[in-house]
Coordinates of C-alpha atoms in Angstrom, one line a residue:
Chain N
X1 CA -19.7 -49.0 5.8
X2 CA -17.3 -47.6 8.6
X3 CA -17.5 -44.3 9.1
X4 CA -13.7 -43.1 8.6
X5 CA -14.1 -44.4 5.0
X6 CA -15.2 -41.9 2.2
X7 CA -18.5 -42.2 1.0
X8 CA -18.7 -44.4 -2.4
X9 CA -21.5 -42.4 -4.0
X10 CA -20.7 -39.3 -5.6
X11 CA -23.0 -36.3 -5.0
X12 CA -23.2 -32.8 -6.9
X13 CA -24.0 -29.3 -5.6
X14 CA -27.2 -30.1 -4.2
X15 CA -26.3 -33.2 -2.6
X16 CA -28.4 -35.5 -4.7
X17 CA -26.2 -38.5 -5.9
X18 CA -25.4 -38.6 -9.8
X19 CA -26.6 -41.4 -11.2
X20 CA -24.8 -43.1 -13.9
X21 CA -25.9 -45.3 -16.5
X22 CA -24.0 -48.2 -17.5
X23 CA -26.9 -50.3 -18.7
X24 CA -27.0 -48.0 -21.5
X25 CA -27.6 -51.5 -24.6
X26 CA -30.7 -50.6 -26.3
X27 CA -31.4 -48.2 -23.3
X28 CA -29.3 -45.4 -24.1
X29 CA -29.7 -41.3 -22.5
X30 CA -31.8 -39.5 -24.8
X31 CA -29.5 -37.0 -26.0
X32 CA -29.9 -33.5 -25.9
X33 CA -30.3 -32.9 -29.9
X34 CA -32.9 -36.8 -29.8
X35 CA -34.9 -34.3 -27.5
X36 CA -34.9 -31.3 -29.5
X37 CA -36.1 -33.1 -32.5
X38 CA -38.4 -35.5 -30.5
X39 CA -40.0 -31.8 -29.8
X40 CA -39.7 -30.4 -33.2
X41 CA -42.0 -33.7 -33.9
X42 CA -44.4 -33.2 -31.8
X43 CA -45.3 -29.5 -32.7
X44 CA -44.7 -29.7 -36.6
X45 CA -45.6 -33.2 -37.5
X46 CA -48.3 -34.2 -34.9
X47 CA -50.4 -35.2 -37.9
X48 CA -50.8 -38.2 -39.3
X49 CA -48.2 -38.5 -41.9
X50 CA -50.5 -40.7 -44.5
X51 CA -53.0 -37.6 -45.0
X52 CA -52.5 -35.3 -47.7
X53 CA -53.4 -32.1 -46.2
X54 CA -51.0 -29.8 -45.3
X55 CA -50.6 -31.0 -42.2
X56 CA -50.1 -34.1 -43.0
X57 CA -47.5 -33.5 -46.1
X58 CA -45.9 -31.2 -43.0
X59 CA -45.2 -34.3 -40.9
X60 CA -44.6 -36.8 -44.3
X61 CA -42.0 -34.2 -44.9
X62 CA -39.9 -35.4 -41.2
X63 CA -40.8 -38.7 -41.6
X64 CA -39.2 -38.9 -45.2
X65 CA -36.5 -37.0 -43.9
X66 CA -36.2 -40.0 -41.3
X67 CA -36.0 -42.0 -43.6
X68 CA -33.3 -41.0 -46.0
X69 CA -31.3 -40.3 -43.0
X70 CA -31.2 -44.1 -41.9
X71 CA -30.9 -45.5 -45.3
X72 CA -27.8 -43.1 -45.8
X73 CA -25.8 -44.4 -42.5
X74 CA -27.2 -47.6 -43.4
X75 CA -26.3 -48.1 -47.1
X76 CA -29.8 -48.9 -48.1
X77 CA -32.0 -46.9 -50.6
X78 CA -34.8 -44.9 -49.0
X79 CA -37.4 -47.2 -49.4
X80 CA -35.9 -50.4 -48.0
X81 CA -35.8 -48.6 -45.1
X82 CA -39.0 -49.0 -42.2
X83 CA -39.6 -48.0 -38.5
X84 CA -41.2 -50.7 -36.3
X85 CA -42.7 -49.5 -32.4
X86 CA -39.9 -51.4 -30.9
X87 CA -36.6 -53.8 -32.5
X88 CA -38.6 -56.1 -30.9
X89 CA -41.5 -56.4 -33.0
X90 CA -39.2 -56.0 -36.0
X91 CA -37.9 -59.4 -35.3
X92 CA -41.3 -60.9 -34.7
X93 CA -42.5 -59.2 -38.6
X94 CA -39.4 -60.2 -39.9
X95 CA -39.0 -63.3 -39.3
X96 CA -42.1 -65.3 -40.3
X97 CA -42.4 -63.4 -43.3
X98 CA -38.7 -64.4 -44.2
X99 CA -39.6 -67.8 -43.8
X100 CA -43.2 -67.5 -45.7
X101 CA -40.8 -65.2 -48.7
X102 CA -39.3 -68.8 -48.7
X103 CA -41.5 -71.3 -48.0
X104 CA -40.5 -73.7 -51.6
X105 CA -37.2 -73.8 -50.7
X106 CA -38.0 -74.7 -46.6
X107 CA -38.4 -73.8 -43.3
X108 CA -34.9 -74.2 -42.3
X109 CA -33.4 -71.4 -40.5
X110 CA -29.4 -71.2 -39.5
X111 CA -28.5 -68.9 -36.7
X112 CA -26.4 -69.1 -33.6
X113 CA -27.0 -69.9 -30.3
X114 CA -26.2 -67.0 -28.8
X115 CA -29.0 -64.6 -30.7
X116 CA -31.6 -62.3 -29.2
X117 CA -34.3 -63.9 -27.3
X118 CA -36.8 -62.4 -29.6
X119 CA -34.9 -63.9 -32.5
X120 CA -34.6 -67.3 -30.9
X121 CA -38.9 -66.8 -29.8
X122 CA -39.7 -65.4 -32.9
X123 CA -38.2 -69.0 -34.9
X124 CA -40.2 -70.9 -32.9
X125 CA -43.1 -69.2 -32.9
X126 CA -43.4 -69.7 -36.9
X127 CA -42.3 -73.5 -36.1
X128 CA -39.2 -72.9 -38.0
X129 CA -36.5 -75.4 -38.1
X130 CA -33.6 -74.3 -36.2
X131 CA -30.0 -75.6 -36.9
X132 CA -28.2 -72.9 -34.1
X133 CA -24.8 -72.9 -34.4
X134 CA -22.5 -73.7 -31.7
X135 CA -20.6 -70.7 -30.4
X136 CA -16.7 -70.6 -28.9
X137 CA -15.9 -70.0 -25.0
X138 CA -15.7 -66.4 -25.8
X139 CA -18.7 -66.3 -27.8
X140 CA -17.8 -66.3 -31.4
X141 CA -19.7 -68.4 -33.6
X142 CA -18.0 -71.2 -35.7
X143 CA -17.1 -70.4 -39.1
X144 CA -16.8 -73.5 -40.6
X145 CA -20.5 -74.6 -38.4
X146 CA -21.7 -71.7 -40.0
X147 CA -20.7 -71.9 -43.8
X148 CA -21.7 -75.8 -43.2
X149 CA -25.0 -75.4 -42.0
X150 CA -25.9 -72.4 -44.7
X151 CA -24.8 -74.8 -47.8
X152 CA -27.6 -78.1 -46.7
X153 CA -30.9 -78.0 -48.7
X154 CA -33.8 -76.3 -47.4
X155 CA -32.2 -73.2 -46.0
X156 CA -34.7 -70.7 -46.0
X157 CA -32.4 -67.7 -44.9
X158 CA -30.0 -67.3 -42.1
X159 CA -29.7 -65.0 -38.7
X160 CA -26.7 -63.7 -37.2
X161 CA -26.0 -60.7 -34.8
X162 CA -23.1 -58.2 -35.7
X163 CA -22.2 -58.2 -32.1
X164 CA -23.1 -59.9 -29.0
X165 CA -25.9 -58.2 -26.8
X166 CA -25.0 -59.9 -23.8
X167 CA -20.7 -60.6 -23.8
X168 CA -19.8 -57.7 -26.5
X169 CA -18.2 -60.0 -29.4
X170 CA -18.1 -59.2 -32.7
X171 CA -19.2 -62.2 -35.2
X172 CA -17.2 -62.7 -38.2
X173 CA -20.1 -61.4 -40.5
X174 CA -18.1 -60.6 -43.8
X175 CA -17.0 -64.6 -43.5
X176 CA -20.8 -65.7 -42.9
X177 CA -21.9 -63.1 -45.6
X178 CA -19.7 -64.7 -48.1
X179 CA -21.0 -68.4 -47.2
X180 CA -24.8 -67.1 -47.4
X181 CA -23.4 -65.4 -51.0
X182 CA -22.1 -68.6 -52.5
X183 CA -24.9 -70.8 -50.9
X184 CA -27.7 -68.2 -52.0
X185 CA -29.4 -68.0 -48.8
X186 CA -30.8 -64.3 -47.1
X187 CA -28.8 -63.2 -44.0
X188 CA -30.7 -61.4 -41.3
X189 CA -28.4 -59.5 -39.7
X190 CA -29.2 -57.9 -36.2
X191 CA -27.0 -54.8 -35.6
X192 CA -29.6 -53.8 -32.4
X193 CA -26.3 -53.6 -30.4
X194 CA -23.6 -52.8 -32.7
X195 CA -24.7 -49.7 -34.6
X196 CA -22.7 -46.6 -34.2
X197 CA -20.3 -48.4 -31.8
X198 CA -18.8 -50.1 -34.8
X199 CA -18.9 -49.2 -38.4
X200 CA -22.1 -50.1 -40.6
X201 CA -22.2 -53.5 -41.9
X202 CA -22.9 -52.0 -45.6
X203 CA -23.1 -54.4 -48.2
X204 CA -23.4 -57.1 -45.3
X205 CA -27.4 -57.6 -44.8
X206 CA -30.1 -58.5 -47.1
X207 CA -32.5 -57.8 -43.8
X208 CA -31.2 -55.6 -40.9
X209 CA -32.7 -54.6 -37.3
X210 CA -31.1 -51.5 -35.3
X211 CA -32.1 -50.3 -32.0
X212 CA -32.5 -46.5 -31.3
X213 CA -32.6 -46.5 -27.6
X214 CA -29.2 -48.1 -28.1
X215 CA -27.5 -44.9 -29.2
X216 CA -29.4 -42.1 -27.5
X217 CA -32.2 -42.1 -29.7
X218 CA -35.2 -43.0 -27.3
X219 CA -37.6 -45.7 -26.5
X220 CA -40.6 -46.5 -28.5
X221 CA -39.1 -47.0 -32.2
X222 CA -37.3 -50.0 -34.5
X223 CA -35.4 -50.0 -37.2
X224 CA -36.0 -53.0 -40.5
X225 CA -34.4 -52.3 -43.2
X226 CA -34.9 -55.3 -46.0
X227 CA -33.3 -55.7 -49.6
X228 CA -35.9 -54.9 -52.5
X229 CA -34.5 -58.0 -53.8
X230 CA -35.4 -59.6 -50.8
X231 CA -38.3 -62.6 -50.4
X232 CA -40.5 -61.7 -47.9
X233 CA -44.2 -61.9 -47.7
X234 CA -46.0 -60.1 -44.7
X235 CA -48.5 -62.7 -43.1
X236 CA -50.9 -60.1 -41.7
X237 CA -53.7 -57.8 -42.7
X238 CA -52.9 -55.5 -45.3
X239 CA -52.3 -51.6 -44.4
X240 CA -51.0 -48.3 -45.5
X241 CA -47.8 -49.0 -43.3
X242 CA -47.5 -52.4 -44.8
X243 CA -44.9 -53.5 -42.4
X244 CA -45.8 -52.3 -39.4
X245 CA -49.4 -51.5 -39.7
X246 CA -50.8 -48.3 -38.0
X247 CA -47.3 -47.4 -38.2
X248 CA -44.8 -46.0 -35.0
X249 CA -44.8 -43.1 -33.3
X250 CA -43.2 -39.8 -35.3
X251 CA -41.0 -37.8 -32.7
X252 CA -39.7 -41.2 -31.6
X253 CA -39.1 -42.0 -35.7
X254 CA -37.6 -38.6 -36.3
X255 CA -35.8 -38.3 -32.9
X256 CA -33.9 -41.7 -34.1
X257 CA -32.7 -40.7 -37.0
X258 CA -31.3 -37.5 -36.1
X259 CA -29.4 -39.0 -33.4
X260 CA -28.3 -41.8 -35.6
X261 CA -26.7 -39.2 -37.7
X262 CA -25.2 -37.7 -34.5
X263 CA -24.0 -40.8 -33.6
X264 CA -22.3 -42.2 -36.5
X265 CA -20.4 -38.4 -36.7
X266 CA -19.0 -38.5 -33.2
X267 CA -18.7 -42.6 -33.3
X268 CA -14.5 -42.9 -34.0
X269 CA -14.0 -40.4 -31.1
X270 CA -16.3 -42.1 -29.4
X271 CA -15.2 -45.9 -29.6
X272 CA -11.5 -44.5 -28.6
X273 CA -12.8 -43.4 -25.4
X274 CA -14.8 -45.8 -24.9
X275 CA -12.5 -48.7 -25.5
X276 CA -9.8 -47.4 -23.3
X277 CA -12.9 -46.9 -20.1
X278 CA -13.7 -50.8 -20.8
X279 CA -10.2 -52.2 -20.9
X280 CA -9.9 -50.0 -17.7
X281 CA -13.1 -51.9 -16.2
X282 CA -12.0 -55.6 -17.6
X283 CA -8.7 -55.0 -15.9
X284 CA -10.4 -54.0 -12.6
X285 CA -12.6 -57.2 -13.0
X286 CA -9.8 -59.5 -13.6
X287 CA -8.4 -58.8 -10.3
X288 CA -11.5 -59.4 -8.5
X289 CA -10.9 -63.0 -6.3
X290 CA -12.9 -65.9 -8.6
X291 CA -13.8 -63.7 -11.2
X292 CA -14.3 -64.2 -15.0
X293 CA -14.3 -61.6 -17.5
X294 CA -16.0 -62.7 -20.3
X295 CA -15.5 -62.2 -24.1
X296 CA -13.0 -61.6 -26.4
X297 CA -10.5 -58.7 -25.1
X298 CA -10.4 -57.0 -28.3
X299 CA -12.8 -58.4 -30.7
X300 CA -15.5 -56.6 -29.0
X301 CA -17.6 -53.8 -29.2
X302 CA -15.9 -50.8 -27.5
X303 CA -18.6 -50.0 -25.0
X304 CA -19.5 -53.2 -23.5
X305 CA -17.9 -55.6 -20.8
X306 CA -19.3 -58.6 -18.7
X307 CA -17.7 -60.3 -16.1
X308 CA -19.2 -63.1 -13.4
X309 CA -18.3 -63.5 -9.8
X310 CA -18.2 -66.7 -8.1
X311 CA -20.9 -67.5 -5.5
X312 CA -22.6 -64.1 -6.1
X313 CA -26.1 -63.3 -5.9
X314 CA -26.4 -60.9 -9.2
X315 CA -30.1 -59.4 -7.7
X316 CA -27.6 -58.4 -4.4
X317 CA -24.6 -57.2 -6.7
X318 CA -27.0 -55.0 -8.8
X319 CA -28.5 -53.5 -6.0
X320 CA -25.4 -53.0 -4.3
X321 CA -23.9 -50.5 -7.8
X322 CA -27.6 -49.3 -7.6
X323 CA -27.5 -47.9 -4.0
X324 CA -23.5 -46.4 -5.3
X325 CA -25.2 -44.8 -7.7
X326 CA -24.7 -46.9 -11.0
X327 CA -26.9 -48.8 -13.3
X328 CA -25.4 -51.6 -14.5
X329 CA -26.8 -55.1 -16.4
X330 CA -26.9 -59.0 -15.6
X331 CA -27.7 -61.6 -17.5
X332 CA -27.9 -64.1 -14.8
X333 CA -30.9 -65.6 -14.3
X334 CA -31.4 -64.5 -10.3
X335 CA -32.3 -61.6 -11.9
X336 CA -35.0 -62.5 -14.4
X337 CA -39.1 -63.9 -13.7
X338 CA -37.3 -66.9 -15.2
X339 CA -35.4 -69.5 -13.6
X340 CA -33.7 -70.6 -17.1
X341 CA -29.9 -68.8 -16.7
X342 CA -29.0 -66.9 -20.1
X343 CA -28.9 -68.7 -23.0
X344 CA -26.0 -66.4 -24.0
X345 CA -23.8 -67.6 -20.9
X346 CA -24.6 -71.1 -21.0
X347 CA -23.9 -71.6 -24.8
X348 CA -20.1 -70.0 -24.2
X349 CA -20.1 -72.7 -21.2
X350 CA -19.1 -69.5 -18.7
X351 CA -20.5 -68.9 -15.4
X352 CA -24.2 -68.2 -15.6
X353 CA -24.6 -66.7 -12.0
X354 CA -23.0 -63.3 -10.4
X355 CA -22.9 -61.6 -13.9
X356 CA -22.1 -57.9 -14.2
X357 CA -22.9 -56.6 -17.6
X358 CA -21.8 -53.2 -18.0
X359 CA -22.6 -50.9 -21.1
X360 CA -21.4 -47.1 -21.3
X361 CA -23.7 -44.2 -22.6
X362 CA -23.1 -41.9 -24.8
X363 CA -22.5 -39.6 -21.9
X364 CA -20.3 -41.5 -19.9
X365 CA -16.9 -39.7 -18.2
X366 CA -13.2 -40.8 -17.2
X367 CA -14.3 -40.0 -14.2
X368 CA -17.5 -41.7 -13.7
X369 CA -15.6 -44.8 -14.9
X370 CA -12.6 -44.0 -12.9
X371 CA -14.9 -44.0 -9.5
X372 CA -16.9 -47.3 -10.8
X373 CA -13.9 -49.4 -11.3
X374 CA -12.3 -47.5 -7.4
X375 CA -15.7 -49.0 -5.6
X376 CA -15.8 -52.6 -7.3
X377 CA -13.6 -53.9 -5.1
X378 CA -15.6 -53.6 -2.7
X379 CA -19.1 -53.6 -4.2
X380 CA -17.9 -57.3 -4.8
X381 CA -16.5 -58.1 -1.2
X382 CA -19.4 -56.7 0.6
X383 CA -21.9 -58.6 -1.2
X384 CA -19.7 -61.7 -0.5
X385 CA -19.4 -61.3 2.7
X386 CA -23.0 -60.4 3.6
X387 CA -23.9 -64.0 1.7
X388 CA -21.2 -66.1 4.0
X389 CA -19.0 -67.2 0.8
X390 CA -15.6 -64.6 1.3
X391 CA -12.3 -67.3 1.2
X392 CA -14.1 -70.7 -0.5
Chain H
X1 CA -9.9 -92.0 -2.7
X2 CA -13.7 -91.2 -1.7
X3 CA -16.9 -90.0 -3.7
X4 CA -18.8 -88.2 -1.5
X5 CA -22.4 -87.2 -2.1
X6 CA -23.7 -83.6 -1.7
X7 CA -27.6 -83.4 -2.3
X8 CA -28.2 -79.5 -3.3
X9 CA -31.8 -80.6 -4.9
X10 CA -34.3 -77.7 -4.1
X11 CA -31.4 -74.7 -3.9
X12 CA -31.4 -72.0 -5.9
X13 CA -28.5 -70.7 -8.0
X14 CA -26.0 -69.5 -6.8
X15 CA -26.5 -71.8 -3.7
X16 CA -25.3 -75.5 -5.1
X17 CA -22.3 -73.7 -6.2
X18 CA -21.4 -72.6 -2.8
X19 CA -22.2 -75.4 -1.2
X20 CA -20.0 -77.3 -3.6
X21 CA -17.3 -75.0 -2.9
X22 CA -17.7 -75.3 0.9
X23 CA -18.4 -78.9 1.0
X24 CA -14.8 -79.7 -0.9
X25 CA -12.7 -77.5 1.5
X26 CA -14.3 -80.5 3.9
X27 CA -13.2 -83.7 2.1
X28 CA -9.2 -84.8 0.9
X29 CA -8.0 -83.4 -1.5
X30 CA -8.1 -86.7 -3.4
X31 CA -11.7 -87.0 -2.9
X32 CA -14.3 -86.8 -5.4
X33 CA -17.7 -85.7 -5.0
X34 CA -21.5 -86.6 -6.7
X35 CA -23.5 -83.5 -7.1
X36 CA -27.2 -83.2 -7.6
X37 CA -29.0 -80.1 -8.8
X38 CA -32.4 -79.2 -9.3
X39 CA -31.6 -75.4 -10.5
X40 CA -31.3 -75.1 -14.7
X41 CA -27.8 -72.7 -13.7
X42 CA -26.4 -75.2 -12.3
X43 CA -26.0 -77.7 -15.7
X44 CA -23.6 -75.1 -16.5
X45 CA -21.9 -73.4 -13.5
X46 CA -20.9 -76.5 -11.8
X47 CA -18.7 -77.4 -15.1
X48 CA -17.8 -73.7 -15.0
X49 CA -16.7 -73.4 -11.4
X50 CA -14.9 -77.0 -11.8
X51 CA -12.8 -75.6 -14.8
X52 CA -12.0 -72.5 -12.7
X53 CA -10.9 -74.1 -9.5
X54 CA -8.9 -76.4 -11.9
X55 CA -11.0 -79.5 -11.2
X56 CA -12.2 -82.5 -13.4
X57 CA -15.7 -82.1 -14.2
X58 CA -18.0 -85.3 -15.9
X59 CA -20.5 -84.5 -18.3
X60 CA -24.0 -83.8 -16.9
X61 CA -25.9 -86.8 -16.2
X62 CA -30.4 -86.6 -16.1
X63 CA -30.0 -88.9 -13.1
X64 CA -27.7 -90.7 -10.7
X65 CA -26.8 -93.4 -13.6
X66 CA -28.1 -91.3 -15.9
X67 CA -30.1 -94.3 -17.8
X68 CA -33.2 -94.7 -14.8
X69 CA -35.3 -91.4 -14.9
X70 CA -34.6 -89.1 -12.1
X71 CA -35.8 -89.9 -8.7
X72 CA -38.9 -86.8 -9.1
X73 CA -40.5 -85.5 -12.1
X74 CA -38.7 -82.4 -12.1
X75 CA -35.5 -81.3 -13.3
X76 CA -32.2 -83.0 -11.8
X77 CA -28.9 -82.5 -13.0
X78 CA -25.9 -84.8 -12.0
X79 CA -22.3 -84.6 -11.9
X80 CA -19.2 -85.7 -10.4
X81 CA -16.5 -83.5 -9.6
X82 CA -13.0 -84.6 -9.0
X83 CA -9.7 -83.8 -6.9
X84 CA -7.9 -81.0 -8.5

């Protein structure tokens, strides 16, 4: 950088740069009051909740708490409601035990092709039959694929996400609901990135995951809730916690569902701002030379936008908002142990390399978005001209 | 009215896609050109950067006529891009 230009990164008081996080899907801030009851946790329910000493009964008392708390936002009744050590291995209990739940009727499974790698590994793990449905150039899945594919024989339940993890887009769930209704088949809905950007899908799920870290609520805890009237049998050893045996981790439990609560209160306010800071960013991105922004301009969640830069390195592009002080997301495969680009990008048919995925914390400022979108001009340019490819 | 061959086997993504993009500022502008890949990104960027530079793209092909098996054992992915 010349030296008559004004540094890019912005620094506080002390001089240290600010960092700030826009790789905040499923790796959301803790926020202030997630840390404050994270603490509350550890000092009045550091028992093992299953014991019937006071002790224990003190920390059975949080974790029921927990749990009334996410069945409320989530429309569920208390007990359909379970916490997992990760979304992760939500899906991976899930899943098989869906398919075993249904194992007369078959071992099909209908989902799209843009779900969450541990949905996708999790199918093929149990050697389900997949029939993945072929999604649009801006991600949506196809209805009428959909409906079809739910109504053939052998169906044992279906999988779709509320919104994309990767490109933002909200599926058309009440319409794939509707068609698991009338064809009695389960739907599996993974809200992991969706909930408290968007409202609930109440009424829409007869299995749901949800992602605490995704709204501010910490690593280290999932979120299953399943349908008494659901079909599932667990196929491992039986335990106390019956679905996810030895249970998770209580402050991380009872820090989620206090900050769930928070979140779904502040979430209106909180989509309005954060819509207008995206179509700010998309509109910046736009304007980049050989640039695609990716997904559907309104159809989206509020906090989320990808775009992909021609003939860009994404390791090089993240490293260069990393040293400006910004955390951002990529999807491409330059940046993964893998060689395979994103399933996500490649099933929309977009660019797979010199993706920029960026996702706004709870935290996030006009200003702090305002100075991202003034330095990617530039970000972009540099990095192109440092690999030889500024003017093909 | 050429088909030129550009040989990108062994690159890594995003380097077929520059070359592609450096190769056809070479070549007429009614020329055509036969692409091989060995990198998985490129089954889908080189249709992707075709349909943003507002070229023809064919569909991807295993190998050269895509019937005989590519010329290795790995992964090859063919294509011919046209004029624009």
């Amino acid at each position: 950088m010349s030296s008559n230009q004004e540094p890019l990164a912005a620094h506080n008081q002390s001089g240290r740069a600010q960092r700030v996080n826009l790789d905040a899907g499923g790796n959301a801030r803790l926020t202030t009051l997630g840390r404050t009851a994270y603490l509350q946790a550890l000092d009045d329910g550091w028992a093992d909740h299953r014991r019937l000493h006071h002790e224990g009964r003190r920390a059975r008392a949080l974790y029921d708490g927990a749990r009334e708390a996410v069945a409320s936002v989530l429309g569920a009744r208390t007990d359909e409601v379970f916490f997992a050590p990760s979304p992760t291995a939500a899906f991976h209990a899930v899943i098989p035990a869906l398919l075993a739940g249904h194992k007369r009727k078959g071992n099909l499974v209908v989902a799209s092709r843009i779900e969450r790698a541990a949905v996708l590994n999790a199918l093929e793990f149990s050697n389900a039959t997949e029939h993945l449905v072929t999604v649009d150039e801006r991600g949506f899945v196809d209805p009428d694929g959909f409906s079809a594919a739910v109504a053939q024989p052998g169906v044992a339940f279906a999988a779709l996400q509320q919104a994309n993890h990767e490109v933002a887009t909200l599926q058309p769930l009440d319409h794939a609901r509707e068609a698991c209704t009338k064809a009695g088949v389960p739907l599996l809905v993974d809200a992991t990135a969706s909930l408290t950007h968007v409202a609930p899908p109440t009424g829409l799920w007869d299995a749901l995951i949800a992602s605490p870290a995704d709204w501010g609520g910490g690593q280290g805890v999932g979120v299953l809730a399943l349908k008494s009237r659901a079909r599932a049998r667990r196929v491992w050893p039986e335990d106390q916690d019956a679905w996810f045996p030895g249970g998770a981790s209580l402050p991380a439990i009872f820090a989620a569902a206090v900050t769930l609560q928070e979140a779904e209160s502040l979430r209106k306010e909180r989509a309005q701002l954060h819509t207008e800071l995206i179509d700010s960013i998309r509109r910046a991105a736009a304007l980049l030379p050989d640039t695609e922004v990716l997904g559907d301009p309104f159809n989206r969640l509020p906090h989320m936008c990808t775009f992909s830069c021609l003939y860009v390195d994404s390791e090089a592009l993240m490293a260069q908002f990393d040293a400006l002080g910004f955390a951002v997301g990529s999807g491409s495969a330059c940046t993964s142990a893998s060689l395979e680009p994103s399933h996500v990008l490649a099933a929309m048919g977009v660019l797979t390399h010199g993706n920029v995925r960026v996702t706004l914390d709870w935290d996030v400022t006009r200003e702090q978005v305002a100075r991202f979108v003034q330095v990617l001009p530039q970000a972009v340019a540099q990095v192109r001209g440092e690999m030889g490819v500024t003017g093909l | 009215m050429t088909v030129h061959f550009l040989d990108t086997r062994g690159q890594r993504c995003p380097q077929p896609i520059i070359n592609l993009a450096k190769f056809v500022l070479t070549i007429d502008e009614n020329d055509s050109v036969e692409i091989v890949s060995s990198d998985p990104a490129a089954e889908f960027d080189i249709p992707a950067w075709a349909r943003l530079k507002g070229r023809a793209c064919s569909a991807p092909r295993s190998s050269r006529d895509g019937i005989s098996p590519p010329s290795s054992n790995s992964f090859e992915v063919w294509f011919t891009v046209g004029p624009r």
